[in-house]
Short mmCIF file of C-alpha atoms in Angstrom, two decimals:
data_model
loop_
_atom_site.label_atom_id
_atom_site.label_comp_id
_atom_site.label_asym_id
_atom_site.label_seq_id
_atom_site.Cartn_x
_atom_site.Cartn_y
_atom_site.Cartn_z
CA PHE A 1 -15.28 19.59 0.34
CA PHE A 2 -13.06 22.68 0.62
CA PHE A 3 -12.79 25.62 3.00
CA ASN A 4 -12.31 28.81 0.97
CA LEU A 5 -10.52 31.58 2.82
CA ASP A 6 -9.38 34.62 0.83
CA GLY A 7 -9.66 32.64 -2.40
CA ASN A 8 -7.38 29.83 -1.17
CA LEU A 9 -9.07 26.43 -1.18
CA GLY A 10 -6.16 24.48 0.32
CA LYS A 11 -6.44 20.72 0.76
CA ALA A 12 -9.80 18.96 0.71
CA LEU A 13 -11.36 18.68 4.16
CA TRP A 14 -13.50 15.71 3.12
CA GLN A 15 -13.67 13.50 0.06
CA LYS A 16 -15.23 10.32 -1.28
CA GLU A 17 -14.51 8.59 -4.55
CA GLY A 18 -15.76 5.58 -6.45
CA ASN A 19 -19.14 3.90 -6.36
CA GLN A 20 -21.02 4.46 -3.09
CA GLY A 21 -24.24 2.68 -4.09
CA ASP A 22 -27.58 4.14 -5.15
CA ARG A 23 -28.94 5.18 -1.75
CA TRP A 24 -28.59 8.45 0.13
CA LEU A 25 -25.63 8.52 2.53
CA PHE A 26 -25.07 11.00 5.35
CA GLY A 27 -21.85 13.00 5.37
CA ARG A 28 -20.54 15.55 7.84
CA ILE A 29 -17.37 17.49 8.59
CA SER A 30 -16.39 19.40 11.72
CA LEU A 31 -14.64 22.69 10.97
CA ARG A 32 -13.42 23.02 14.54
CA GLY A 33 -9.80 21.93 14.70
CA ASN A 34 -9.61 21.45 10.94
CA VAL A 35 -9.31 25.02 9.70
CA GLU A 36 -7.36 28.09 10.75
CA GLN A 37 -9.57 31.15 10.73
CA THR A 38 -9.70 34.43 12.61
CA ILE A 39 -12.97 34.98 14.48
CA GLY A 40 -15.31 36.99 12.29
CA GLN A 41 -13.29 36.40 9.11
CA PRO A 42 -15.64 35.57 6.22
CA TYR A 43 -15.23 32.25 4.43
CA GLN A 44 -16.98 29.95 1.97
CA LEU A 45 -17.52 26.21 1.84
CA VAL A 46 -16.93 24.77 -1.62
CA LEU A 47 -18.35 21.43 -2.76
CA GLU A 48 -16.52 20.07 -5.80
CA GLY A 49 -17.74 17.11 -7.86
CA ILE A 50 -15.68 15.29 -10.49
CA VAL A 51 -17.89 12.92 -12.48
CA GLY A 52 -15.17 10.98 -14.27
CA LYS A 53 -14.91 9.85 -17.87
CA GLY A 54 -17.85 7.47 -18.31
CA PHE A 55 -21.51 8.31 -18.83
CA GLN A 56 -22.37 6.53 -15.56
CA GLY A 57 -20.31 8.89 -13.41
CA ASP A 58 -22.84 11.00 -11.53
CA ILE A 59 -23.15 12.63 -8.10
CA SER A 60 -26.19 13.86 -6.15
CA VAL A 61 -26.26 15.99 -3.01
CA ASP A 62 -29.22 17.19 -0.96
CA ASP A 63 -30.15 18.86 2.31
CA LEU A 64 -26.91 20.70 2.96
CA GLY A 65 -26.91 22.19 6.44
CA PHE A 66 -24.62 24.27 8.62
CA ASN A 67 -24.89 24.63 12.36
CA PRO A 68 -22.71 26.18 15.09
CA GLY A 69 -21.23 23.86 17.66
CA PRO A 70 -20.45 20.17 17.26
CA CYS A 71 -21.76 18.00 14.44
CA PRO A 72 -25.03 16.09 15.03
CA ALA A 73 -24.65 12.86 16.96
CA SER A 74 -23.84 9.74 14.98
CA THR A 75 -24.11 6.02 15.73
CA VAL A 76 -20.50 5.75 14.55
CA CYS A 77 -17.61 6.93 16.70
CA ASP A 78 -15.29 8.57 14.17
CA PHE A 79 -12.99 10.27 16.70
CA GLU A 80 -13.40 13.63 14.99
CA SER A 81 -14.26 15.17 18.35
CA SER A 82 -11.63 15.48 21.05
CA ASP A 83 -14.03 13.93 23.62
CA LEU A 84 -13.39 10.56 21.89
CA CYS A 85 -17.10 9.62 22.16
CA SER A 86 -16.41 9.05 25.89
CA TYR A 87 -14.01 6.20 25.10
CA VAL A 88 -11.26 5.99 27.74
CA ASN A 89 -7.90 4.34 28.24
CA ASP A 90 -7.70 1.60 30.86
CA PRO A 91 -5.64 2.88 33.84
CA THR A 92 -3.65 -0.38 33.85
CA ASN A 93 -2.26 0.27 30.34
CA THR A 94 1.48 0.16 29.78
CA ILE A 95 0.85 2.37 26.74
CA ASP A 96 -2.19 4.51 25.92
CA TRP A 97 -4.22 4.89 22.75
CA LYS A 98 -3.95 8.43 21.35
CA ARG A 99 -6.02 10.43 18.88
CA TYR A 100 -4.01 11.29 15.78
CA GLN A 101 -4.65 13.32 12.67
CA ALA A 102 -4.08 11.39 9.47
CA GLY A 103 -0.83 12.04 7.64
CA ALA A 104 0.74 13.87 10.58
CA ASN A 105 3.96 11.99 9.87
CA ALA A 106 5.22 9.16 7.68
CA SER A 107 4.72 6.48 10.34
CA ILE A 108 0.92 6.76 10.56
CA PRO A 109 -1.88 6.15 8.01
CA PRO A 110 -2.03 8.95 5.42
CA VAL A 111 -5.86 9.19 5.46
CA ASP A 112 -8.61 8.29 7.91
CA VAL A 113 -11.82 6.35 7.21
CA THR A 114 -14.41 9.05 7.97
CA TYR A 115 -13.19 11.75 5.59
CA SER A 116 -10.69 9.78 3.51
CA SER A 117 -8.36 12.74 3.89
CA THR A 118 -5.50 14.11 5.97
CA HIS A 119 -8.01 16.19 7.96
CA GLY A 120 -9.60 13.15 9.63
CA HIS A 121 -8.67 11.54 12.93
CA PHE A 122 -8.40 8.02 14.37
CA MET A 123 -7.11 6.24 17.46
CA PHE A 124 -3.52 5.03 17.28
CA LEU A 125 -1.38 2.76 19.41
CA LYS A 126 2.34 2.85 18.71
CA ALA A 127 5.41 2.16 20.82
CA ASP A 128 8.64 4.13 20.64
CA ASN A 129 10.90 1.45 22.15
CA PRO A 130 11.67 -1.58 19.95
CA GLY A 131 12.23 -4.86 21.73
CA LYS A 132 9.82 -4.15 24.59
CA SER A 133 6.27 -5.57 24.54
CA VAL A 134 3.54 -3.17 25.68
CA SER A 135 -0.26 -3.21 25.66
CA GLY A 136 -3.14 -0.75 25.82
CA ARG A 137 -6.90 -1.12 26.23
CA LEU A 138 -9.40 1.36 24.80
CA VAL A 139 -12.77 1.04 26.56
CA THR A 140 -16.15 2.19 25.20
CA PRO A 141 -19.00 3.69 27.23
CA SER A 142 -21.45 1.25 28.81
CA TYR A 143 -24.14 -0.39 26.69
CA PRO A 144 -27.30 -2.18 27.92
CA ASP A 145 -27.56 -5.96 27.99
CA THR A 146 -28.15 -7.49 24.58
CA SER A 147 -29.20 -10.76 22.99
CA GLY A 148 -27.03 -9.82 20.03
CA SER A 149 -25.35 -6.60 18.85
CA CYS A 150 -22.87 -6.12 16.03
CA ILE A 151 -19.60 -4.30 16.62
CA ARG A 152 -17.93 -3.01 13.44
CA TRP A 153 -14.71 -1.07 13.04
CA TYR A 154 -11.88 -0.33 10.61
CA MET A 155 -8.27 -1.10 11.44
CA ILE A 156 -4.68 -1.13 10.21
CA LEU A 157 -2.08 -3.34 11.92
CA GLU A 158 1.65 -3.06 11.32
CA ASN A 159 4.36 -5.70 11.85
CA GLY A 160 3.61 -8.11 14.72
CA ALA A 161 0.83 -6.22 16.51
CA THR A 162 -2.17 -8.08 17.99
CA LEU A 163 -5.69 -6.73 18.48
CA ASN A 164 -8.16 -8.54 20.75
CA VAL A 165 -11.76 -7.41 21.22
CA ARG A 166 -13.42 -8.37 24.51
CA THR A 167 -16.19 -7.18 26.82
CA TYR A 168 -15.98 -5.67 30.29
CA ALA A 169 -18.77 -6.23 32.83
CA PHE A 170 -19.22 -6.33 36.61
CA GLY A 171 -15.85 -4.67 37.08
CA ALA A 172 -13.88 -7.40 35.32
CA ILE A 173 -12.74 -8.12 31.79
CA ASN A 174 -14.27 -11.14 30.08
CA PRO A 175 -11.58 -13.77 29.40
CA ASN A 176 -13.40 -14.85 26.24
CA VAL A 177 -12.02 -13.08 23.17
CA LEU A 178 -14.73 -12.05 20.70
CA TYR A 179 -12.28 -11.25 17.91
CA THR A 180 -8.53 -11.45 17.45
CA VAL A 181 -6.15 -10.55 14.65
CA ASN A 182 -2.36 -10.64 14.52
CA GLY A 183 0.25 -9.26 12.16
CA ALA A 184 0.24 -6.82 9.27
CA GLN A 185 -3.03 -6.72 7.31
CA GLY A 186 -1.90 -4.41 4.52
CA LYS A 187 -1.75 -0.63 4.22
CA GLN A 188 -5.46 -0.13 3.50
CA TRP A 189 -8.13 0.24 6.18
CA LYS A 190 -9.76 -3.14 6.75
CA LEU A 191 -13.32 -3.63 8.02
CA ALA A 192 -13.85 -6.13 10.84
CA GLN A 193 -16.86 -7.10 12.91
CA THR A 194 -18.01 -9.40 15.69
CA THR A 195 -21.26 -10.13 17.53
CA VAL A 196 -21.52 -9.50 21.27
CA LYS A 197 -24.13 -11.09 23.56
CA SER A 198 -24.37 -10.06 27.21
CA GLY A 199 -26.91 -10.64 29.96
CA SER A 200 -25.80 -7.48 31.76
CA PRO A 201 -24.65 -3.97 30.83
CA TYR A 202 -21.23 -4.13 29.23
CA GLN A 203 -18.39 -2.17 27.68
CA VAL A 204 -16.35 -3.15 24.64
CA VAL A 205 -12.58 -3.32 25.05
CA PHE A 206 -10.12 -2.92 22.18
CA ASP A 207 -7.04 -4.61 23.59
CA GLY A 208 -3.91 -3.79 21.57
CA ILE A 209 -0.64 -5.65 22.11
CA LEU A 210 2.56 -4.33 20.56
CA ASN A 211 5.15 -7.10 20.61
CA ASN A 212 7.90 -4.99 18.98
CA ALA A 213 9.95 -8.08 18.18
CA ASN A 214 13.01 -8.23 15.90
CA ASN A 215 13.82 -4.57 16.50
CA THR A 216 10.58 -3.37 14.86
CA LEU A 217 7.92 -0.95 16.07
CA ASP A 218 4.39 -2.36 15.94
CA SER A 219 1.29 -0.16 15.63
CA ILE A 220 -2.50 -0.38 15.49
CA ALA A 221 -4.94 2.19 14.13
CA ILE A 222 -8.72 1.96 14.53
CA ASP A 223 -11.49 4.21 13.24
CA ASP A 224 -15.26 4.48 12.70
CA ILE A 225 -16.41 2.11 15.44
CA GLU A 226 -20.14 1.27 15.33
CA ILE A 227 -22.29 -0.84 17.63
CA ARG A 228 -25.67 -1.66 16.10
CA SER A 229 -28.58 -3.78 17.28
CA GLY A 230 -28.77 -7.33 15.91
CA VAL A 231 -26.16 -9.97 15.20
CA CYS A 232 -23.62 -9.35 12.45
CA ASP A 233 -24.27 -10.57 8.95
CA GLU A 234 -21.41 -12.73 7.75
CA LEU A 235 -18.81 -10.64 5.93
CA GLY A 236 -18.64 -11.61 2.29
CA SER A 237 -22.26 -12.79 2.19
CA CYS A 238 -24.23 -10.31 0.12
CA ASP A 239 -27.24 -10.24 -2.21
CA PHE A 240 -26.63 -6.52 -2.97
CA GLU A 241 -30.30 -5.65 -2.39
CA THR A 242 -29.61 -2.94 0.21
CA GLY A 243 -25.97 -2.05 -0.34
CA LEU A 244 -22.46 -3.39 -0.76
CA CYS A 245 -22.35 -5.26 2.59
CA ALA A 246 -19.01 -3.62 3.40
CA LEU A 247 -17.34 -4.90 0.22
CA GLN A 248 -14.93 -2.29 -1.13
CA ASN A 249 -13.46 -1.40 -4.50
CA LEU A 250 -9.69 -1.25 -4.50
CA LYS A 251 -7.99 1.32 -6.70
CA ALA A 252 -7.87 -0.14 -10.21
CA ASP A 253 -8.57 0.73 -13.85
CA ILE A 254 -12.31 0.13 -13.41
CA GLU A 255 -14.73 -0.42 -10.52
CA TRP A 256 -17.58 -2.79 -9.76
CA LYS A 257 -20.90 -0.95 -9.61
CA ARG A 258 -24.08 -2.02 -7.83
CA THR A 259 -27.03 -1.66 -10.18
CA SER A 260 -30.25 -3.25 -11.44
CA TYR A 261 -31.48 -3.79 -14.98
CA ASN A 262 -30.77 -0.80 -17.19
CA ILE A 263 -31.34 -0.75 -20.92
CA GLU A 264 -28.22 1.41 -21.30
CA LEU A 265 -26.00 -1.35 -19.88
CA PHE A 266 -24.77 -3.33 -22.85
CA ASN A 267 -24.99 -7.11 -22.45
CA ALA A 268 -26.06 -6.84 -18.79
CA PRO A 269 -28.44 -9.46 -17.30
CA VAL A 270 -32.13 -8.59 -17.49
CA LEU A 271 -33.01 -10.30 -14.19
CA ASP A 272 -31.07 -10.59 -10.95
CA HIS A 273 -30.64 -13.90 -9.13
CA THR A 274 -32.02 -12.94 -5.69
CA THR A 275 -35.48 -11.70 -6.67
CA ASN A 276 -35.53 -12.94 -10.27
CA SER A 277 -36.77 -9.53 -11.35
CA ARG A 278 -35.59 -6.37 -13.09
CA GLY A 279 -35.76 -4.53 -9.76
CA GLY A 280 -33.23 -6.72 -7.97
#
């Protein structure tokens, strides 16, 4: 997705590549803060599709819309708005989470999750003083009591950083850690999830600890946080009937594609295992 001003497309504002499944997905992009334009100056939005080399490379788009003001509300907090979805830093932090634009410098992730481009934003926790341990808590708005809700987010950890996910209720943080991860997890955004159960209204706390040991600077980036009703399905368990279950293709010569029986697929199975039918 490009912003065309005086015939200059510039860098892509939004992009997706690879197999996204065979169901309609919702995409959006906020122009505010992402483009430089004089008020009243005419412009165009350009949607470019590259289908690739194979006969299976195809793209469909529908129901394009444009509206003034902010983008429609989403169940995912993508941090594309400066209000941060009403997430706040804990006042007891020794270092605060900050909203960054992807690729702003060499020390932060080059692309975000939402747009997969340098125009997207995420929350970032990074120290500037090696050898000193610091910590920061990012707190969500309040959610009603739940017998089971699934929290999902994407993250990148560098060096010896630690991320703990907890809940906050009745004015105190829950000592029980719902999810914890420590150390570098690779340069690619990684999906994580955990189930929260609470008998009272609660907030979710992303508790980042930067140890900054051995003269290194730790960092944590998080993006696209979603809290949905119902307990989490186990990551890695998938029958592929409704999607890819958060499995991702890494960049390679070819990609895995979710499909059902197709006479054009040479030597493909006629029936799936889950439903034992051509429709599975």
